[in-house]
């Protein structure tokens, strides 16, 4: 087992990982940028090292500085969390070369799944159902237009190196294709330095269902059930739950086994998530694999009782999975709401600043994953996720009630947040009845706008 782990991340996820390490008797090293010197993760870690100025590319993305920090503090392993370097095959490779364990899958696996187009092709070979679409990068808008005719509208243009919803455009008709293709290409080039695009059929009124898997270094793979992450804004998840409402035991089992097949086909190791789109006829299609811890891992932990971060650490240190598939059962229902520092009144514009008053909820079945504290100044440099509120109860109905109570109790002053917006969703009839799909937030916002006008 490791003696010391360096956490190459910040915010609530760094705090989450530090807590797991503490429980396991592993000491921790926090790295931080100038602007994060007063952050909670810095205060909670056993050792701390400043790795540069605020901009992520000068600090949290600086591989050499993070590796030097690990070497100089004698860390045996690095946990990358999510975002930043968590999906960088180069970083995973460099860790290995420096004799430091990267807590995640091998560089080769990250690379194979990192290119979404290649991942699709790999899954086709493994006989995992994928959304109908292209198997080669589309070289020009004109070529794309021809392919689009074959696939049929609506379709979705995606960046091969994509993530975070960037470089993605839904196209409903041929007259919009060329301009959408060009914007997607531009966006992909700016965000990822790679403008290669591919095209998929756009599945309307679909749900985003993903399966959590754990795989050790000896070929043992289990799945921990699914999460429904259909409540999204601009392709970014906002509310997640486990299990997915209305999914039959049979479908759950089938999707779980498909996720295991997908993982085993690439000799996947450590924790990972296989993402699917589920259409209204309950047909499911692979969209991508995330080769890291997910933001929403907590809902799975609540319904399975399995600590995914601890399992990641155990697997990375060479332990065999102790959990067998037949030991995993889903108990009750869990929901997560992502609290962002943003202004819903102002088109959800980020709203960083100093927290002048803070009260977070608690009680049976309520979990808060956050790096906030009273008087903390939220920097504008990083993403706007500031806390996650998770609840667990015996049914979805009870969990929704608990979430309403928890959100209603929150006080965060000094900044704007989306807490009231999330509270309104928890009171929405369609949401409560489980009538959800990836278009939910958009229609919810349209209705809210309509109410304002009327
Ligand atoms: P990213 O890696 O940028 O997050 P994904 O491929 O995971 O992109 O897609 C993000 C979201 O976009 C999905 O959760 C889903 O809501 C929507 N989406 C992606 N592909 C499709 C598709 N083929 N049909 C319908 N919706 C899709």
Coordinates of C-alpha atoms and ligand atoms in Angstrom, one line a residue:
X1 CA 0.0 0.0 0.0
X2 CA 1.1 3.6 -0.7
X3 CA 2.5 5.7 2.2
X4 CA 2.0 9.0 0.5
X5 CA -0.3 10.3 -2.3
X6 CA 0.0 13.6 -4.2
X7 CA -3.3 15.0 -5.3
X8 CA -3.0 16.8 -8.6
X9 CA -6.2 18.7 -8.3
X10 CA -8.0 21.3 -6.3
X11 CA -11.5 22.2 -5.0
X12 CA -14.0 19.7 -3.7
X13 CA -12.5 16.7 -5.4
X14 CA -9.1 17.2 -3.9
X15 CA -10.8 17.4 -0.5
X16 CA -12.7 14.2 -1.3
X17 CA -9.5 12.4 -2.1
X18 CA -7.7 13.7 1.0
X19 CA -10.5 12.3 3.2
X20 CA -10.3 8.9 1.6
X21 CA -6.5 8.8 2.0
X22 CA -6.8 9.8 5.7
X23 CA -9.2 7.0 6.4
X24 CA -6.7 4.6 4.7
X25 CA -3.8 5.9 6.8
X26 CA -2.0 7.4 3.7
X27 CA -0.5 10.8 4.0
X28 CA -1.2 13.5 1.4
X29 CA 0.5 16.2 -0.6
X30 CA -1.6 19.0 -1.9
X31 CA -0.4 21.1 -4.9
X32 CA -1.8 24.5 -5.4
X33 CA -1.6 27.6 -7.5
X34 CA -0.9 31.1 -6.0
X35 CA -4.5 32.0 -6.0
X36 CA -5.5 28.7 -4.2
X37 CA -3.1 29.2 -1.2
X38 CA -6.0 29.6 1.2
X39 CA -8.1 26.7 -0.3
X40 CA -9.5 24.0 1.9
X41 CA -7.5 21.2 0.1
X42 CA -4.3 23.1 1.1
X43 CA -5.5 23.4 4.7
X44 CA -6.4 19.7 5.0
X45 CA -3.4 18.0 3.3
X46 CA -0.4 16.9 5.3
X47 CA 2.1 18.6 3.0
X48 CA 1.6 21.4 0.5
X49 CA 3.6 22.7 -2.5
X50 CA 2.9 25.7 -4.6
X51 CA 3.2 24.8 -8.3
X52 CA 2.7 28.2 -10.0
X53 CA 0.4 31.0 -10.9
X54 CA -3.4 30.9 -11.1
X55 CA -3.8 29.9 -14.8
X56 CA -4.2 26.2 -15.0
X57 CA -1.7 25.9 -17.8
X58 CA 0.9 27.4 -15.6
X59 CA 0.1 25.2 -12.5
X60 CA -2.4 22.4 -12.4
X61 CA -1.5 21.4 -16.0
X62 CA 2.3 21.7 -15.5
X63 CA 3.3 18.1 -15.6
X64 CA 7.0 18.7 -14.7
X65 CA 6.1 20.8 -11.7
X66 CA 3.7 18.2 -10.4
X67 CA 6.1 15.4 -10.9
X68 CA 8.9 17.4 -9.2
X69 CA 6.6 18.0 -6.3
X70 CA 5.8 14.2 -6.1
X71 CA 9.5 13.3 -6.2
X72 CA 10.7 15.9 -3.7
X73 CA 8.0 14.9 -1.2
X74 CA 8.6 11.2 -1.7
X75 CA 5.0 10.5 -2.9
X76 CA 4.4 6.9 -4.2
X77 CA 1.4 7.8 -6.3
X78 CA -0.6 10.6 -7.9
X79 CA -4.3 10.9 -7.9
X80 CA -5.4 13.2 -10.7
X81 CA -9.1 13.5 -9.7
X82 CA -11.1 14.7 -12.8
X83 CA -10.4 17.4 -15.3
X84 CA -6.8 18.8 -15.5
X85 CA -4.4 15.9 -16.2
X86 CA -6.7 13.1 -15.4
X87 CA -7.1 12.0 -19.0
X88 CA -3.6 12.8 -20.2
X89 CA -1.9 9.7 -21.5
X90 CA 1.4 11.7 -21.6
X91 CA 1.1 12.4 -17.9
X92 CA 0.2 8.8 -17.0
X93 CA 3.3 7.7 -19.0
X94 CA 5.6 10.3 -17.3
X95 CA 4.4 9.2 -13.9
X96 CA 5.4 5.6 -14.8
X97 CA 8.8 6.7 -16.0
X98 CA 9.3 8.5 -12.7
X99 CA 8.4 5.4 -10.8
X100 CA 5.3 7.0 -9.4
X101 CA 1.9 5.2 -9.7
X102 CA -0.7 7.1 -11.7
X103 CA -4.1 6.3 -10.0
X104 CA -6.0 5.5 -13.1
X105 CA -5.8 3.3 -16.1
X106 CA -2.7 2.8 -18.2
X107 CA -1.5 5.5 -20.6
X108 CA -2.4 3.3 -23.6
X109 CA -6.0 2.8 -22.4
X110 CA -6.4 6.5 -21.8
X111 CA -5.1 7.2 -25.2
X112 CA -7.4 4.7 -26.9
X113 CA -10.5 6.1 -25.2
X114 CA -9.4 9.7 -25.3
X115 CA -10.0 10.0 -29.0
X116 CA -13.8 9.5 -29.2
X117 CA -13.8 8.5 -32.8
X118 CA -11.2 5.8 -32.1
X119 CA -13.2 4.7 -29.0
X120 CA -16.3 4.3 -31.2
X121 CA -14.4 2.1 -33.6
X122 CA -12.9 0.0 -30.8
X123 CA -16.4 -0.5 -29.4
X124 CA -17.8 -1.5 -32.8
X125 CA -15.1 -4.2 -33.0
X126 CA -16.0 -5.3 -29.5
X127 CA -19.7 -5.6 -30.6
X128 CA -20.8 -2.9 -28.2
X129 CA -23.8 -1.0 -29.8
X130 CA -22.7 2.5 -30.8
X131 CA -24.8 5.4 -32.2
X132 CA -25.0 5.1 -36.0
X133 CA -22.4 7.5 -37.5
X134 CA -19.0 7.9 -39.1
X135 CA -16.0 5.6 -38.5
X136 CA -13.4 7.9 -40.1
X137 CA -12.7 11.6 -39.4
X138 CA -14.7 13.9 -41.7
X139 CA -12.2 15.9 -43.6
X140 CA -14.3 18.9 -44.8
X141 CA -17.7 20.5 -44.4
X142 CA -18.5 19.4 -47.9
X143 CA -17.6 15.8 -47.3
X144 CA -19.6 16.0 -44.1
X145 CA -22.7 17.2 -45.9
X146 CA -22.7 14.2 -48.2
X147 CA -22.3 11.8 -45.2
X148 CA -25.0 13.7 -43.3
X149 CA -27.4 12.9 -46.1
X150 CA -26.7 9.2 -45.6
X151 CA -27.0 9.3 -41.8
X152 CA -30.1 11.6 -41.9
X153 CA -31.1 14.5 -39.7
X154 CA -31.1 15.4 -36.9
X155 CA -27.5 14.6 -36.3
X156 CA -24.7 15.7 -34.0
X157 CA -21.3 16.9 -35.0
X158 CA -18.6 16.0 -32.4
X159 CA -14.9 16.7 -31.9
X160 CA -12.8 13.6 -31.8
X161 CA -10.8 15.0 -28.9
X162 CA -13.9 16.5 -27.4
X163 CA -15.0 16.9 -23.8
X164 CA -17.1 19.2 -21.7
X165 CA -19.6 19.6 -24.5
X166 CA -17.2 21.6 -26.6
X167 CA -16.9 21.3 -30.4
X168 CA -20.4 19.8 -30.5
X169 CA -23.3 20.9 -32.6
X170 CA -26.8 19.4 -33.2
X171 CA -27.9 19.9 -36.8
X172 CA -31.6 19.6 -37.7
X173 CA -31.4 20.3 -41.5
X174 CA -29.0 20.4 -44.4
X175 CA -29.1 24.2 -44.8
X176 CA -27.5 24.5 -41.3
X177 CA -24.9 21.8 -41.8
X178 CA -21.9 23.7 -43.3
X179 CA -22.0 26.6 -40.8
X180 CA -22.4 24.3 -37.8
X181 CA -19.6 22.1 -39.1
X182 CA -17.3 25.2 -39.4
X183 CA -18.2 26.5 -35.9
X184 CA -17.7 23.1 -34.3
X185 CA -14.3 22.7 -36.1
X186 CA -13.2 26.2 -34.9
X187 CA -14.3 25.5 -31.3
X188 CA -12.6 22.1 -31.3
X189 CA -9.3 23.6 -32.6
X190 CA -9.4 26.3 -29.9
X191 CA -10.3 24.0 -27.1
X192 CA -8.2 20.9 -28.0
X193 CA -5.7 21.9 -30.6
X194 CA -7.4 19.3 -32.8
X195 CA -10.2 20.1 -35.2
X196 CA -11.0 16.6 -36.4
X197 CA -14.7 15.9 -36.2
X198 CA -17.1 13.0 -36.6
X199 CA -20.8 12.7 -37.1
X200 CA -23.4 10.7 -35.2
X201 CA -27.2 10.3 -35.5
X202 CA -28.8 12.6 -32.9
X203 CA -31.0 10.5 -30.7
X204 CA -34.0 12.7 -29.8
X205 CA -35.6 12.6 -26.3
X206 CA -32.8 10.3 -25.2
X207 CA -31.5 9.7 -21.7
X208 CA -27.9 9.8 -20.7
X209 CA -27.3 6.6 -18.8
X210 CA -23.8 5.6 -17.7
X211 CA -22.4 2.6 -16.0
X212 CA -19.7 2.7 -13.3
X213 CA -17.1 0.0 -13.5
X214 CA -14.1 -1.1 -11.4
X215 CA -11.4 -3.3 -12.8
X216 CA -8.2 -4.5 -11.2
X217 CA -4.9 -5.2 -12.8
X218 CA -5.7 -9.0 -13.0
X219 CA -8.6 -8.9 -15.4
X220 CA -11.4 -8.8 -12.8
X221 CA -14.1 -6.3 -13.7
X222 CA -17.4 -5.5 -11.9
X223 CA -20.0 -2.9 -12.6
X224 CA -21.7 -0.8 -9.9
X225 CA -24.9 -0.2 -11.6
X226 CA -26.0 2.9 -13.6
X227 CA -26.5 6.6 -13.1
X228 CA -29.0 8.8 -15.0
X229 CA -27.3 12.0 -15.9
X230 CA -30.0 13.3 -18.3
X231 CA -30.5 16.6 -16.5
X232 CA -28.0 18.7 -18.4
X233 CA -27.5 22.3 -19.5
X234 CA -25.5 22.7 -22.7
X235 CA -24.4 19.1 -22.5
X236 CA -23.1 19.6 -19.0
X237 CA -24.5 17.5 -16.2
X238 CA -26.4 19.3 -13.5
X239 CA -28.4 16.6 -11.6
X240 CA -27.5 12.9 -11.5
X241 CA -29.2 10.0 -9.8
X242 CA -28.7 6.3 -9.1
X243 CA -30.3 4.0 -10.0
X244 CA -31.9 5.3 -13.2
X245 CA -35.7 5.6 -12.8
X246 CA -37.9 3.1 -14.6
X247 CA -35.1 0.9 -15.8
X248 CA -35.9 -2.8 -15.6
X249 CA -33.7 -5.3 -13.8
X250 CA -33.1 -7.0 -17.1
X251 CA -32.0 -3.9 -18.9
X252 CA -29.8 -2.9 -15.9
X253 CA -28.1 -6.2 -16.0
X254 CA -27.6 -6.1 -19.8
X255 CA -26.2 -2.6 -19.8
X256 CA -23.9 -3.5 -16.9
X257 CA -22.6 -6.6 -18.7
X258 CA -22.1 -4.5 -21.9
X259 CA -20.1 -2.0 -19.9
X260 CA -17.9 -4.8 -18.6
X261 CA -17.5 -6.2 -22.1
X262 CA -16.5 -2.7 -23.3
X263 CA -13.9 -2.4 -20.5
X264 CA -12.5 -5.8 -20.9
X265 CA -12.1 -5.4 -24.7
X266 CA -9.4 -2.8 -24.0
X267 CA -8.0 -4.5 -20.8
X268 CA -9.2 -1.6 -18.8
X269 CA -7.9 -1.2 -15.2
X270 CA -9.0 1.1 -12.3
X271 CA -12.4 3.0 -12.1
X272 CA -14.1 4.1 -15.3
X273 CA -17.4 5.0 -16.7
X274 CA -19.1 3.7 -19.9
X275 CA -21.5 6.3 -21.1
X276 CA -24.6 5.4 -23.1
X277 CA -27.5 7.1 -24.8
X278 CA -30.8 5.4 -24.1
X279 CA -33.6 6.0 -26.6
X280 CA -37.3 6.1 -25.8
X281 CA -37.6 2.4 -26.9
X282 CA -34.9 1.4 -24.4
X283 CA -32.2 0.8 -27.0
X284 CA -28.9 1.9 -25.8
X285 CA -25.8 3.1 -27.6
X286 CA -22.2 3.7 -26.4
X287 CA -21.1 7.3 -26.7
X288 CA -17.8 7.4 -24.8
X289 CA -15.8 6.1 -22.0
X290 CA -14.4 8.3 -19.2
X291 CA -11.2 6.9 -18.0
X292 CA -11.2 8.6 -14.6
X293 CA -13.3 9.3 -11.5
X294 CA -16.6 11.1 -12.4
X295 CA -17.9 14.2 -10.7
X296 CA -21.1 12.2 -9.9
X297 CA -19.4 9.1 -8.5
X298 CA -21.0 9.8 -5.0
X299 CA -24.5 8.7 -6.0
X300 CA -23.2 5.3 -6.8
X301 CA -21.3 5.2 -3.5
X302 CA -24.5 6.0 -1.7
X303 CA -26.6 3.2 -3.3
X304 CA -23.8 0.5 -3.3
X305 CA -22.0 1.4 0.0
X306 CA -18.7 1.2 -2.0
X307 CA -16.1 3.9 -1.7
X308 CA -14.9 4.3 -5.3
X309 CA -11.9 6.5 -4.4
X310 CA -10.6 3.9 -1.9
X311 CA -11.1 1.2 -4.5
X312 CA -9.1 3.2 -7.0
X313 CA -6.3 3.5 -4.6
X314 CA -6.4 -0.2 -3.7
X315 CA -6.4 -1.2 -7.3
X316 CA -3.6 1.1 -8.2
X317 CA -1.5 -0.3 -5.4
X318 CA -1.8 -3.7 -6.9
X319 CA -4.6 -5.2 -4.8
X320 CA -7.1 -7.7 -6.3
X321 CA -10.7 -6.6 -6.3
X322 CA -12.4 -8.0 -3.2
X323 CA -15.8 -7.2 -4.5
X324 CA -17.6 -9.8 -6.6
X325 CA -20.5 -8.9 -8.9
X326 CA -22.9 -11.0 -6.9
X327 CA -22.0 -9.0 -3.7
X328 CA -23.1 -5.7 -5.3
X329 CA -26.6 -4.6 -4.6
X330 CA -28.3 -1.3 -5.2
X331 CA -30.1 0.0 -2.1
X332 CA -32.5 2.9 -2.2
X333 CA -32.1 6.0 -4.4
X334 CA -29.5 8.8 -4.5
X335 CA -29.6 12.2 -6.1
X336 CA -26.8 14.7 -6.6
X337 CA -27.2 18.4 -7.4
X338 CA -24.2 20.4 -8.6
X339 CA -24.0 23.8 -7.0
X340 CA -22.4 26.3 -9.3
X341 CA -21.3 29.8 -8.6
X342 CA -23.3 31.3 -11.5
X343 CA -26.2 33.6 -12.1
X344 CA -29.3 31.8 -13.6
X345 CA -30.9 35.2 -14.0
X346 CA -28.0 36.2 -16.2
X347 CA -27.8 33.3 -18.6
X348 CA -25.9 31.3 -16.0
X349 CA -22.9 33.5 -16.2
X350 CA -20.1 32.5 -13.7
X351 CA -20.4 34.5 -10.5
X352 CA -17.3 34.1 -8.4
X353 CA -16.5 36.2 -5.3
X354 CA -16.2 36.0 -1.6
X355 CA -18.6 33.9 0.4
X356 CA -19.8 36.2 3.2
X357 CA -22.2 33.8 4.9
X358 CA -22.4 30.0 4.6
X359 CA -24.7 27.3 5.9
X360 CA -24.7 23.8 4.4
X361 CA -27.4 21.2 5.2
X362 CA -26.9 17.9 7.0
X363 CA -28.8 15.1 8.5
X364 CA -29.4 11.4 7.8
X365 CA -28.6 10.6 4.2
X366 CA -27.3 14.0 3.3
X367 CA -23.7 14.4 2.0
X368 CA -22.0 17.6 1.0
X369 CA -18.8 17.4 -1.1
X370 CA -17.5 20.9 -1.1
X371 CA -14.4 23.0 -0.6
X372 CA -16.3 26.1 0.6
X373 CA -15.9 27.8 4.0
X374 CA -17.1 31.0 5.4
X375 CA -15.2 34.0 3.9
X376 CA -13.6 31.8 1.2
X377 CA -12.9 33.7 -2.0
X378 CA -14.0 31.7 -5.1
X379 CA -11.5 32.5 -7.9
X380 CA -12.7 33.2 -11.4
X381 CA -9.9 31.2 -12.9
X382 CA -11.4 27.7 -12.6
X383 CA -14.8 26.1 -13.3
X384 CA -17.8 27.2 -11.4
X385 CA -18.6 24.0 -9.5
X386 CA -18.4 24.8 -5.8
X387 CA -20.3 22.1 -4.1
X388 CA -22.2 18.9 -4.6
X389 CA -25.3 18.1 -2.5
X390 CA -26.1 14.4 -2.4
X391 CA -29.0 12.7 -0.7
X392 CA -29.9 9.1 -0.2
X393 CA -33.3 7.6 0.8
X394 CA -35.3 4.5 0.3
X395 CA -37.1 5.6 -2.8
X396 CA -36.8 8.3 -5.5
X397 CA -39.8 10.1 -4.1
X398 CA -38.2 10.2 -0.6
X399 CA -34.9 11.3 -2.1
X400 CA -36.5 14.2 -3.9
X401 CA -38.2 15.3 -0.7
X402 CA -34.9 15.1 1.1
X403 CA -33.1 17.1 -1.7
X404 CA -35.8 19.8 -1.5
X405 CA -35.2 20.0 2.3
X406 CA -31.4 20.1 1.8
X407 CA -31.4 22.8 -1.0
X408 CA -33.9 24.9 1.0
X409 CA -31.6 25.0 3.9
X410 CA -28.5 26.2 2.0
X411 CA -27.3 29.7 2.7
X412 CA -24.5 30.9 0.4
X413 CA -24.1 34.7 0.5
X414 CA -21.7 37.0 -1.3
X415 CA -22.0 35.3 -4.6
X416 CA -24.9 34.0 -6.8
X417 CA -25.6 30.3 -7.2
X418 CA -28.0 28.0 -9.0
X419 CA -29.5 26.6 -5.7
X420 CA -32.9 28.1 -6.3
X421 CA -32.9 26.9 -9.9
X422 CA -32.2 23.3 -8.7
X423 CA -34.9 23.7 -6.0
X424 CA -37.4 24.6 -8.7
X425 CA -36.5 21.5 -10.7
X426 CA -37.0 19.3 -7.6
X427 CA -40.6 20.7 -7.5
X428 CA -41.3 20.2 -11.2
X429 CA -44.0 17.7 -12.0
X430 CA -42.2 16.1 -14.9
X431 CA -39.0 15.7 -13.0
X432 CA -40.8 14.2 -10.0
X433 CA -42.6 11.8 -12.2
X434 CA -39.4 10.7 -13.8
X435 CA -40.3 12.1 -17.2
X436 CA -36.7 13.2 -17.9
X437 CA -34.4 13.3 -20.9
X438 CA -31.5 15.4 -22.1
X439 CA -33.8 18.1 -23.4
X440 CA -35.4 18.5 -19.9
X441 CA -33.6 21.7 -18.8
X442 CA -34.1 23.4 -22.1
X443 CA -37.9 22.9 -22.0
X444 CA -37.9 23.7 -18.2
X445 CA -36.2 27.0 -19.0
X446 CA -38.6 27.7 -21.9
X447 CA -41.6 27.2 -19.6
X448 CA -40.1 29.5 -17.0
X449 CA -39.5 32.2 -19.6
X450 CA -43.1 31.8 -20.8
X451 CA -44.4 32.2 -17.3
X452 CA -42.5 35.4 -16.9
X453 CA -44.0 36.8 -20.1
X454 CA -47.5 35.8 -19.3
Ligands
LIG1 P1 -18.6 15.4 -23.9 O1 -17.4 14.4 -23.9 O2 -18.2 16.7 -24.6 O3 -19.2 15.5 -22.6 P2 -20.5 13.4 -24.9 O4 -20.2 12.6 -26.1 O5 -20.3 12.7 -23.6 O6 -19.6 14.7 -24.9 O7 -22.0 14.0 -25.0 C1 -22.4 14.9 -24.0 C2 -24.0 14.9 -24.1 O8 -24.5 15.2 -25.4 C3 -24.6 13.6 -23.7 O9 -24.7 13.4 -22.4 C4 -25.9 13.7 -24.4 O10 -26.8 14.5 -23.6 C5 -25.6 14.5 -25.6 N1 -25.3 13.6 -26.8 C6 -24.1 13.1 -27.2 N2 -24.2 12.3 -28.2 C7 -25.5 12.2 -28.5 C8 -26.3 11.6 -29.5 N3 -25.7 10.9 -30.5 N4 -27.7 11.7 -29.5 C9 -28.3 12.5 -28.6 N5 -27.6 13.1 -27.6 C10 -26.3 13.0 -27.6

